[in-house]
PDB file of C-alpha atoms in Angstrom:
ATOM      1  CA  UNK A   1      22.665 -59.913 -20.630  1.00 83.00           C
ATOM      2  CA  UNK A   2      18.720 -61.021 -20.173  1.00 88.00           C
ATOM      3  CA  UNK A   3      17.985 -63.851 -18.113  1.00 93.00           C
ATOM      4  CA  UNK A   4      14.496 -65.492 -17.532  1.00 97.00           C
ATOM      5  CA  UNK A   5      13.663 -67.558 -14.631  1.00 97.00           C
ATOM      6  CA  UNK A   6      10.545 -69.458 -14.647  1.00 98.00           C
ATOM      7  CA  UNK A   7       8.415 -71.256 -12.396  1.00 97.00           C
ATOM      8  CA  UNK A   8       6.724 -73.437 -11.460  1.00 97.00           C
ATOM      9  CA  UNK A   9       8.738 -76.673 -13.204  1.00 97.00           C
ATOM     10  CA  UNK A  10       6.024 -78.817 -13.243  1.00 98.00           C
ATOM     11  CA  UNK A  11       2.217 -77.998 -12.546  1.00 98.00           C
ATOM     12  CA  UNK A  12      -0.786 -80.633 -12.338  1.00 98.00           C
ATOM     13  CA  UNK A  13      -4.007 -79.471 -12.628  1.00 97.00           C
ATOM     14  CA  UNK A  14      -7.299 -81.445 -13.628  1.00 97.00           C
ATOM     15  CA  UNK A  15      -8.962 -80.926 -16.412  1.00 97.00           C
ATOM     16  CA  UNK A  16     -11.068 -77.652 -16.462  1.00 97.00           C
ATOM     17  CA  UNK A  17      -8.951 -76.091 -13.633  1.00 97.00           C
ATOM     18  CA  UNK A  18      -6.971 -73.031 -14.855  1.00 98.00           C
ATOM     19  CA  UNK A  19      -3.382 -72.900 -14.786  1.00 98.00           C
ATOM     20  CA  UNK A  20      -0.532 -70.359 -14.261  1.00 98.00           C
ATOM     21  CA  UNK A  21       2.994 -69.990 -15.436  1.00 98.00           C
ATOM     22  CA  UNK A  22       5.066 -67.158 -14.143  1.00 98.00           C
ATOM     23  CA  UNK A  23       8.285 -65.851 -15.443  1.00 98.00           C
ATOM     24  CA  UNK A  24      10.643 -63.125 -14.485  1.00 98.00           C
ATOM     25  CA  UNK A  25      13.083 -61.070 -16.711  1.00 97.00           C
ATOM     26  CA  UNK A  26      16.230 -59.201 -15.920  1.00 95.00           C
ATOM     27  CA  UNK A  27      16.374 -56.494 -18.529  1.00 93.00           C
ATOM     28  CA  UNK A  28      14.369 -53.887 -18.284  1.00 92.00           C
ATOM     29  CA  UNK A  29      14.820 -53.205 -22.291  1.00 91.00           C
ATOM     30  CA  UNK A  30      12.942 -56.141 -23.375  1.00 92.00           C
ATOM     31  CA  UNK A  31       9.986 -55.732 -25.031  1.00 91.00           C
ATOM     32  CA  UNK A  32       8.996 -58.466 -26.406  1.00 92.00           C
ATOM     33  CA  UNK A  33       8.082 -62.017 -24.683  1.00 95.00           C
ATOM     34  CA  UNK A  34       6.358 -65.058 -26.594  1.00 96.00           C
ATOM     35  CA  UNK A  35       5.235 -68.442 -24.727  1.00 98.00           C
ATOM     36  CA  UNK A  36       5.989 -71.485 -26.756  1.00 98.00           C
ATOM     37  CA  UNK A  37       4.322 -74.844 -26.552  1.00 98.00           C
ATOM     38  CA  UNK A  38       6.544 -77.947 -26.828  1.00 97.00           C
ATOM     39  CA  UNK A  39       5.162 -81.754 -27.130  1.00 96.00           C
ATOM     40  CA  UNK A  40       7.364 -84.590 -26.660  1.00 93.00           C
ATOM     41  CA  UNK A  41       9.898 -84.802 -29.601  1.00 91.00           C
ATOM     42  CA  UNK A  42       8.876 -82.033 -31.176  1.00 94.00           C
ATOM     43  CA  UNK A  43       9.384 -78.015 -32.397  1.00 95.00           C
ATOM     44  CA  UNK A  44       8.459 -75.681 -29.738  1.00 96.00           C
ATOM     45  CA  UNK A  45       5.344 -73.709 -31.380  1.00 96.00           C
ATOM     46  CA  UNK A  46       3.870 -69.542 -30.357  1.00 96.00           C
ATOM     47  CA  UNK A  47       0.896 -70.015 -28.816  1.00 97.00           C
ATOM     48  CA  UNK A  48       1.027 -66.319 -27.370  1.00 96.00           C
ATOM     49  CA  UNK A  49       2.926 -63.733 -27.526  1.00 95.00           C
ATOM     50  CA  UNK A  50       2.618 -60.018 -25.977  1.00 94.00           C
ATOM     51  CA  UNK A  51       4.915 -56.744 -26.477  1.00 90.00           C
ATOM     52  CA  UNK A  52       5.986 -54.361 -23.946  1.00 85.00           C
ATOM     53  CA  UNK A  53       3.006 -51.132 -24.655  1.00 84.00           C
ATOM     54  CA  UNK A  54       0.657 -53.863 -23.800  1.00 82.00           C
ATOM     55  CA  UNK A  55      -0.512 -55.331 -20.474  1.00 90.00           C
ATOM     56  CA  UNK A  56      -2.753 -58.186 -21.059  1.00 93.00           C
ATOM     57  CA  UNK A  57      -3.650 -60.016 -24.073  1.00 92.00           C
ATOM     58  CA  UNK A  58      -6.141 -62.777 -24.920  1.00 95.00           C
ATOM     59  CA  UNK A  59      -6.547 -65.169 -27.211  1.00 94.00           C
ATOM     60  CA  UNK A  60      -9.322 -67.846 -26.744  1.00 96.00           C
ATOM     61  CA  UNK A  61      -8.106 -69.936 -23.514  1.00 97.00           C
ATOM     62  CA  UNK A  62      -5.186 -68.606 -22.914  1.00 98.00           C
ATOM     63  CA  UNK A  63      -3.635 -65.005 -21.674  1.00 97.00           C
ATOM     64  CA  UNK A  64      -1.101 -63.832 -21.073  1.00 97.00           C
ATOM     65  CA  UNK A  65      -0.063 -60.839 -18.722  1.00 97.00           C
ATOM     66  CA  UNK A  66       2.653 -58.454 -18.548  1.00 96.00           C
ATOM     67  CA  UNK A  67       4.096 -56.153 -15.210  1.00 95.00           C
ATOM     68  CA  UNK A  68       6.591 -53.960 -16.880  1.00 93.00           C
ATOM     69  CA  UNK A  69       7.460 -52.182 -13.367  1.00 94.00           C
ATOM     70  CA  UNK A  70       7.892 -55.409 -12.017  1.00 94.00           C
ATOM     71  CA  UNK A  71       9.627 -57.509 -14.954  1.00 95.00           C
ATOM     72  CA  UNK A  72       7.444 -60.366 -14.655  1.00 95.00           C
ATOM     73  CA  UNK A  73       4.659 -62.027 -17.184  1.00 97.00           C
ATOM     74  CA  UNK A  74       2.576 -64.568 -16.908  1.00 98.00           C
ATOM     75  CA  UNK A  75       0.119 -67.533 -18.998  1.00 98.00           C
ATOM     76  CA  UNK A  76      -2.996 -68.370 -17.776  1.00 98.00           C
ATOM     77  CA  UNK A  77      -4.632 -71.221 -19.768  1.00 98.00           C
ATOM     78  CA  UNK A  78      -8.092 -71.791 -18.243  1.00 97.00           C
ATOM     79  CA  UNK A  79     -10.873 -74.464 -18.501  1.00 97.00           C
ATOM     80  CA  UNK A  80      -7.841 -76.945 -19.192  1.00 98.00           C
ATOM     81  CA  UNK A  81      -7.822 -79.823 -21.121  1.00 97.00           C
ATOM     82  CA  UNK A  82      -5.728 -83.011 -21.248  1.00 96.00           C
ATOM     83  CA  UNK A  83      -4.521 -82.063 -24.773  1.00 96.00           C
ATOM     84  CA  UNK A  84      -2.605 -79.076 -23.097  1.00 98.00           C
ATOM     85  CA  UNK A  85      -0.593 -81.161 -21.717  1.00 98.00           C
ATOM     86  CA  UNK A  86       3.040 -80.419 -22.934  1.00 98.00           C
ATOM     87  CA  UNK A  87       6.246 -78.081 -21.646  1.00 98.00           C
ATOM     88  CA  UNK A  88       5.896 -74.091 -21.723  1.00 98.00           C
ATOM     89  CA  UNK A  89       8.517 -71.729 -22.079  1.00 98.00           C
ATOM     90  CA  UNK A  90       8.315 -68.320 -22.078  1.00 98.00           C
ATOM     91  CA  UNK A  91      10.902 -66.316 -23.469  1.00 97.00           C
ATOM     92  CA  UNK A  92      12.295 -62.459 -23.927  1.00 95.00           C
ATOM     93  CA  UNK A  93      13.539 -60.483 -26.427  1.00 91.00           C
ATOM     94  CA  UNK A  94      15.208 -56.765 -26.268  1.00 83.00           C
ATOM     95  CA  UNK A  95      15.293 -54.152 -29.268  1.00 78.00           C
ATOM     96  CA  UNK A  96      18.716 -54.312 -30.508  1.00 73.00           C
ATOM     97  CA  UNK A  97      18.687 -58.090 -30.899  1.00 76.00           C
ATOM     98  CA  UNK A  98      15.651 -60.622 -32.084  1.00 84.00           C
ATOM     99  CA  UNK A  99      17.445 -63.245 -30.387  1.00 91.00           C
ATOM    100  CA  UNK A 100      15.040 -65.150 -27.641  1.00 94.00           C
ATOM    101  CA  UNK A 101      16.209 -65.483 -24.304  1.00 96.00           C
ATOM    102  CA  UNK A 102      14.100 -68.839 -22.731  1.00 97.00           C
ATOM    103  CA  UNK A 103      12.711 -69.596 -19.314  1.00 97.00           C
ATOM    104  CA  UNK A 104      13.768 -73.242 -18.147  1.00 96.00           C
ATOM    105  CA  UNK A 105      10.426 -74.488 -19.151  1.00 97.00           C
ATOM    106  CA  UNK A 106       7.053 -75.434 -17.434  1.00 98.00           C
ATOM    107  CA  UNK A 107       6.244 -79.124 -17.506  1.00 98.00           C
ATOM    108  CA  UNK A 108       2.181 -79.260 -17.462  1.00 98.00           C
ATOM    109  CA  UNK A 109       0.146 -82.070 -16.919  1.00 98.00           C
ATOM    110  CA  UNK A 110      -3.674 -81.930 -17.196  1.00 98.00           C
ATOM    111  CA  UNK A 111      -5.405 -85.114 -15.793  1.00 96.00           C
ATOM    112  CA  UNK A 112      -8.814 -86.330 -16.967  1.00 92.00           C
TER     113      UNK A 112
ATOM    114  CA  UNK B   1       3.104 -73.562 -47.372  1.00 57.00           C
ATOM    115  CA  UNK B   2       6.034 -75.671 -45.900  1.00 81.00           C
ATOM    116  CA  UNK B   3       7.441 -74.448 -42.719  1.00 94.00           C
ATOM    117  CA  UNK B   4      11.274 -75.064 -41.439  1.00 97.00           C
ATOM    118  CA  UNK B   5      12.548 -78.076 -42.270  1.00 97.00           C
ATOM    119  CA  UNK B   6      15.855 -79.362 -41.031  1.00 98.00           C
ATOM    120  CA  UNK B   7      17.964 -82.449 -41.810  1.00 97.00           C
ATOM    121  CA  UNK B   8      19.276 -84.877 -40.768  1.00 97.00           C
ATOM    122  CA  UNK B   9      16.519 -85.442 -38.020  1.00 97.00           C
ATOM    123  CA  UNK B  10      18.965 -87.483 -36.121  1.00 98.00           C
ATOM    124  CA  UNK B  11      22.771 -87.674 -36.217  1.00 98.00           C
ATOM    125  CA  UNK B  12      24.712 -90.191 -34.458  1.00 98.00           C
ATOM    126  CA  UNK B  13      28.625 -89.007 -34.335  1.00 98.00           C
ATOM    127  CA  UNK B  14      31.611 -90.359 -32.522  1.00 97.00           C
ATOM    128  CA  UNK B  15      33.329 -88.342 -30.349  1.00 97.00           C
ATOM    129  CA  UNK B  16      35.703 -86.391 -32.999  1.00 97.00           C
ATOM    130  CA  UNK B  17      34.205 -86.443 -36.047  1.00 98.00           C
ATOM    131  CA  UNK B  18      32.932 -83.172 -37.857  1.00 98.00           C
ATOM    132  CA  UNK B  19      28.995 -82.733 -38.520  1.00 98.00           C
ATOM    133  CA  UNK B  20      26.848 -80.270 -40.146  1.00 98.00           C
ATOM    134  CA  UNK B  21      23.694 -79.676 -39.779  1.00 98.00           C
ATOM    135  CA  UNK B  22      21.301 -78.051 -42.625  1.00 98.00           C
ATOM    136  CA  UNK B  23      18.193 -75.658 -42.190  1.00 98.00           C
ATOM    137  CA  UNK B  24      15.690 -74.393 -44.419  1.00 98.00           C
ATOM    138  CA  UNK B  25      14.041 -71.514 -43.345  1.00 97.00           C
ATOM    139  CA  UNK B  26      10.503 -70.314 -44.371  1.00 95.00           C
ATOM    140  CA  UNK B  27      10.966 -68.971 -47.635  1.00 92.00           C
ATOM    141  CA  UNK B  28      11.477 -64.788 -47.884  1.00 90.00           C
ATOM    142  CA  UNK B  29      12.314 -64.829 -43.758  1.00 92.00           C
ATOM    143  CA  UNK B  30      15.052 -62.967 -44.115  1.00 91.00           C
ATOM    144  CA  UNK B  31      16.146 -63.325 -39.975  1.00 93.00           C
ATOM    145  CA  UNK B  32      17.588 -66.962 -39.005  1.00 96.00           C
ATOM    146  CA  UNK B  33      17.925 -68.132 -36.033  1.00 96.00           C
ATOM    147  CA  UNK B  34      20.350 -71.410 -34.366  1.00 98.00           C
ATOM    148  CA  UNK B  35      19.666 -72.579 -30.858  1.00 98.00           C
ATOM    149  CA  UNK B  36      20.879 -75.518 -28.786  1.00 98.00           C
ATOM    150  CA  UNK B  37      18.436 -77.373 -26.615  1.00 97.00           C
ATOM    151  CA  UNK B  38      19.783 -79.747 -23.996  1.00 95.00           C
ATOM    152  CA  UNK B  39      17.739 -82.231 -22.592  1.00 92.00           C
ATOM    153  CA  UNK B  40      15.256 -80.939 -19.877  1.00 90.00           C
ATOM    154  CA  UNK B  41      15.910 -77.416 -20.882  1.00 93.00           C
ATOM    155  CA  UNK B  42      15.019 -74.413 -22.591  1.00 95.00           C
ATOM    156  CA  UNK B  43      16.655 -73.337 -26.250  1.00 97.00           C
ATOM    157  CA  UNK B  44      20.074 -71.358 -25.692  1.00 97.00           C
ATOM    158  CA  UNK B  45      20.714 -68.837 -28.832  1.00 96.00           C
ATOM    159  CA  UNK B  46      23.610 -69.894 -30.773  1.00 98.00           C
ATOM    160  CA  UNK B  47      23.623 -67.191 -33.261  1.00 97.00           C
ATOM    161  CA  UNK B  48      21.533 -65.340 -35.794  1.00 94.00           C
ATOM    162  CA  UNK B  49      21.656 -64.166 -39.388  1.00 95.00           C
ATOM    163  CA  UNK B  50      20.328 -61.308 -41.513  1.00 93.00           C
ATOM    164  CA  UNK B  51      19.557 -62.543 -45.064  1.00 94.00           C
ATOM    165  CA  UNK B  52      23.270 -63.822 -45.411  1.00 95.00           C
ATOM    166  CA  UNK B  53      24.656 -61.404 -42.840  1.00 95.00           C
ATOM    167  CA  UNK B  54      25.631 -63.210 -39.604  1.00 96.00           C
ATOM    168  CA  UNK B  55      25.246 -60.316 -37.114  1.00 93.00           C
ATOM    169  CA  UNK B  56      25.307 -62.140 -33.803  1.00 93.00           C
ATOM    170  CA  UNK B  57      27.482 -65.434 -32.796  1.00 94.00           C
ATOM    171  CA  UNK B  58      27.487 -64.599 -29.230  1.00 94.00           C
ATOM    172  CA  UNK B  59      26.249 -68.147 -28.554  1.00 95.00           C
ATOM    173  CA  UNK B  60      28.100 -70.183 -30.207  1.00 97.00           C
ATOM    174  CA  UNK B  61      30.001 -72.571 -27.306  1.00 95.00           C
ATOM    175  CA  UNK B  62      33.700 -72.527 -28.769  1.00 94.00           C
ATOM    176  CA  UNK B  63      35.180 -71.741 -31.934  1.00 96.00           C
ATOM    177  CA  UNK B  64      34.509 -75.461 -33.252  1.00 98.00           C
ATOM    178  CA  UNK B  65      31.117 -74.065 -33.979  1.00 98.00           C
ATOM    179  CA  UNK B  66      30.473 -72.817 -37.209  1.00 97.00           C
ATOM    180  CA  UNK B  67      27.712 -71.408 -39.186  1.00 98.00           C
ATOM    181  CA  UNK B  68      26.995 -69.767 -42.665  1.00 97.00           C
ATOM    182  CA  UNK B  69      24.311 -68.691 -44.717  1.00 97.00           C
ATOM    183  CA  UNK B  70      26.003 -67.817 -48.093  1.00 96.00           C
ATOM    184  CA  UNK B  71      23.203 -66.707 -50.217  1.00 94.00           C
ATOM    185  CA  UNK B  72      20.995 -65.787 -47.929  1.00 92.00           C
ATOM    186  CA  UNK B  73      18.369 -68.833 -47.667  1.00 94.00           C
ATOM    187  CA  UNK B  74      19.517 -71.942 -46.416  1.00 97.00           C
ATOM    188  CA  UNK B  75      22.032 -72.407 -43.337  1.00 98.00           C
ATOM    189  CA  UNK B  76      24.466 -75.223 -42.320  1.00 98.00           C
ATOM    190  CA  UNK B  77      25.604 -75.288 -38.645  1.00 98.00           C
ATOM    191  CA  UNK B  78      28.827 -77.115 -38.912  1.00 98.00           C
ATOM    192  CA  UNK B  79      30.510 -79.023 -35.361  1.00 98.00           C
ATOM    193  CA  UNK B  80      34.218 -79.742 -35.617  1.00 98.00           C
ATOM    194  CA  UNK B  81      35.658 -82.587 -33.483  1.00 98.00           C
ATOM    195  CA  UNK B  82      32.300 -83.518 -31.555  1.00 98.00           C
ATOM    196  CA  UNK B  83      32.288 -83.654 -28.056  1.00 97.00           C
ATOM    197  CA  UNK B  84      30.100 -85.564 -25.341  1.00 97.00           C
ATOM    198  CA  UNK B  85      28.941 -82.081 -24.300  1.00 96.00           C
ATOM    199  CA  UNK B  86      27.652 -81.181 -27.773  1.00 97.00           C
ATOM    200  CA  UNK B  87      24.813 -83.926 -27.829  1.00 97.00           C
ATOM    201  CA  UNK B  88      21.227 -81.836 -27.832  1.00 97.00           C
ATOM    202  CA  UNK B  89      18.966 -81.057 -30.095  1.00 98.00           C
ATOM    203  CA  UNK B  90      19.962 -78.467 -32.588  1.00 98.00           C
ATOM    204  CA  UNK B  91      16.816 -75.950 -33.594  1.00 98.00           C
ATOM    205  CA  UNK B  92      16.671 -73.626 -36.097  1.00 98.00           C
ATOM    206  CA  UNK B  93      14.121 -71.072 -36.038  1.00 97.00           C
ATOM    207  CA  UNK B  94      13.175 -68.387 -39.222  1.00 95.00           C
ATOM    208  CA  UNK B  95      11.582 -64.578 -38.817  1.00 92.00           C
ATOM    209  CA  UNK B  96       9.671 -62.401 -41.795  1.00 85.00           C
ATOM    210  CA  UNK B  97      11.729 -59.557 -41.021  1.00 66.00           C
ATOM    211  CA  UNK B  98      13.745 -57.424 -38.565  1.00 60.00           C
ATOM    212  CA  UNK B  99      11.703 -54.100 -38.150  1.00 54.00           C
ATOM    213  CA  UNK B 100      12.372 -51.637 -35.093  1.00 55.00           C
ATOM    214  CA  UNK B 101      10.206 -51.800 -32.414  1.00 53.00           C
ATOM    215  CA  UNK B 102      10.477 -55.081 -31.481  1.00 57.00           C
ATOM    216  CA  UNK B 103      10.694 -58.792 -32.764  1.00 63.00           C
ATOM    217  CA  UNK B 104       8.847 -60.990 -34.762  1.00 80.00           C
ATOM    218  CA  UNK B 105       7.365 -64.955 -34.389  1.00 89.00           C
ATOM    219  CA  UNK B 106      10.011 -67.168 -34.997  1.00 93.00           C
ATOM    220  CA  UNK B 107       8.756 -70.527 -36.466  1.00 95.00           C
ATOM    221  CA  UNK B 108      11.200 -73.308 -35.499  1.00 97.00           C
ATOM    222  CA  UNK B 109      11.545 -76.821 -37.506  1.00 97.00           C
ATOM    223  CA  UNK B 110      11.946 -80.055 -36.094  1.00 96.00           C
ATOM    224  CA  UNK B 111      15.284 -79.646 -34.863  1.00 97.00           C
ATOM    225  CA  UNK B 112      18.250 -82.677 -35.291  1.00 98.00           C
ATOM    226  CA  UNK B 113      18.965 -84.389 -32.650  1.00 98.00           C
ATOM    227  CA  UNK B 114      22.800 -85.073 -32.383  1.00 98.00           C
ATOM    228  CA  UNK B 115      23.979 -87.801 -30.386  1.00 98.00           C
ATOM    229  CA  UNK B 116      28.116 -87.913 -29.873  1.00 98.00           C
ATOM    230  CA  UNK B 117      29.566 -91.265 -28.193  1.00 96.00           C
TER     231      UNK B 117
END
């Protein structure tokens, strides 16, 4: 089945310095792969999310990029702010199934 | 309009005892979703319904986990005879629809959090 390793763990950055999150995928089916945003206590919540006959979308701040040859996609969340502080996951999803398959989560810390 | 909702928020069980947990999904998403979310960790599927279809339980950890969706709308994930290892944060996430070519946003709720001592 699809697996999704993702790095790094944690990530401090001050504020207005971009950050990237990188994630891998085993399946070379899935075509679909949303980052989720997840404050302390509560629901995770789609902040992105980018399908396979795409390489890069935008949206504001953050991007996201896709390397289908590779299996790897990545967030980039630039001119950070402290409010982005929170965990990321990324996740992937293959056609036969809508089920998500997560990364292990990005812990991200922006300092003033 | 309202989003998920699940209840209870928190459930305190000892180590045993049968629980079940309740989710309201987005109404008209006809795809539901369960997931398990340890501390420090990412959401593991549990399993997923169609309208009141349950067409993948390839999650679920042994057979004291149950779920249903009778009519369709509203889900109950049911625990029998808790165990240590079963305390996380339940999450239930809802879809529109299922169309080919790919998946669609899940929206999740506010998860319960069960505690078993």
């Amino acid at each position: 089945g699809e697996n999704v390793e993702q790095h790094p763990s944690t990530l401090s950055v001050q504020e207005g310095d971009s950050a990237v999150i990188k994630c891998t995928y085993s399946d070379s089916a899935s075509n679909y792969f949303p980052w989720y945003k997840q404050e302390l206590g509560k629901r995770p919540q789609l902040i992105i999310d980018i399908r396979s006959n795409v390489g890069e979308k935008k949206d504001q701040r953050i991007a996201v990029t896709l390397n289908k040859t590779a299996k790897h996609f990545s967030l980039h969340i630039t001119e950070t702010q402290p409010e982005d502080s929170a965990v990321y996951f990324c996740a992937a999803s293959t056609p036969n199934t809508d089920k998500l398959i997560f990364g292990t989560g990005t812990r991200l810390q922006v300092f003033p | 309009g309202a989003g998920v909702s699940q209840s209870p928020r928190y459930k305190v069980a000892k180590r045993g005892q049968d629980v079940a947990l309740r989710c309201d999904p987005i109404s008209g998403h006809v795809s539901l979703f369960w997931y398990q979310q340890a501390l420090g960790q990412g959401p593991e599927f549990l399993t997923y319904f169609q309208n009141e279809a349950q067409l993948d339980k390839s999650g679920l950890p042994s057979d004291r986990f149950f779920a249903e969706r009778p009519e369709g709308s509203v889900s109950t994930l049911k625990i029998q005879r808790t165990q240590q290892e079963d305390s996380a944060v339940y999450l239930c996430a809802s879809s529109f629809t299922v169309t080919s070519g790919g998946a669609k946003e899940q929206f999740f709720g506010p998860g319960t959090r069960l505690t078993v001592l």
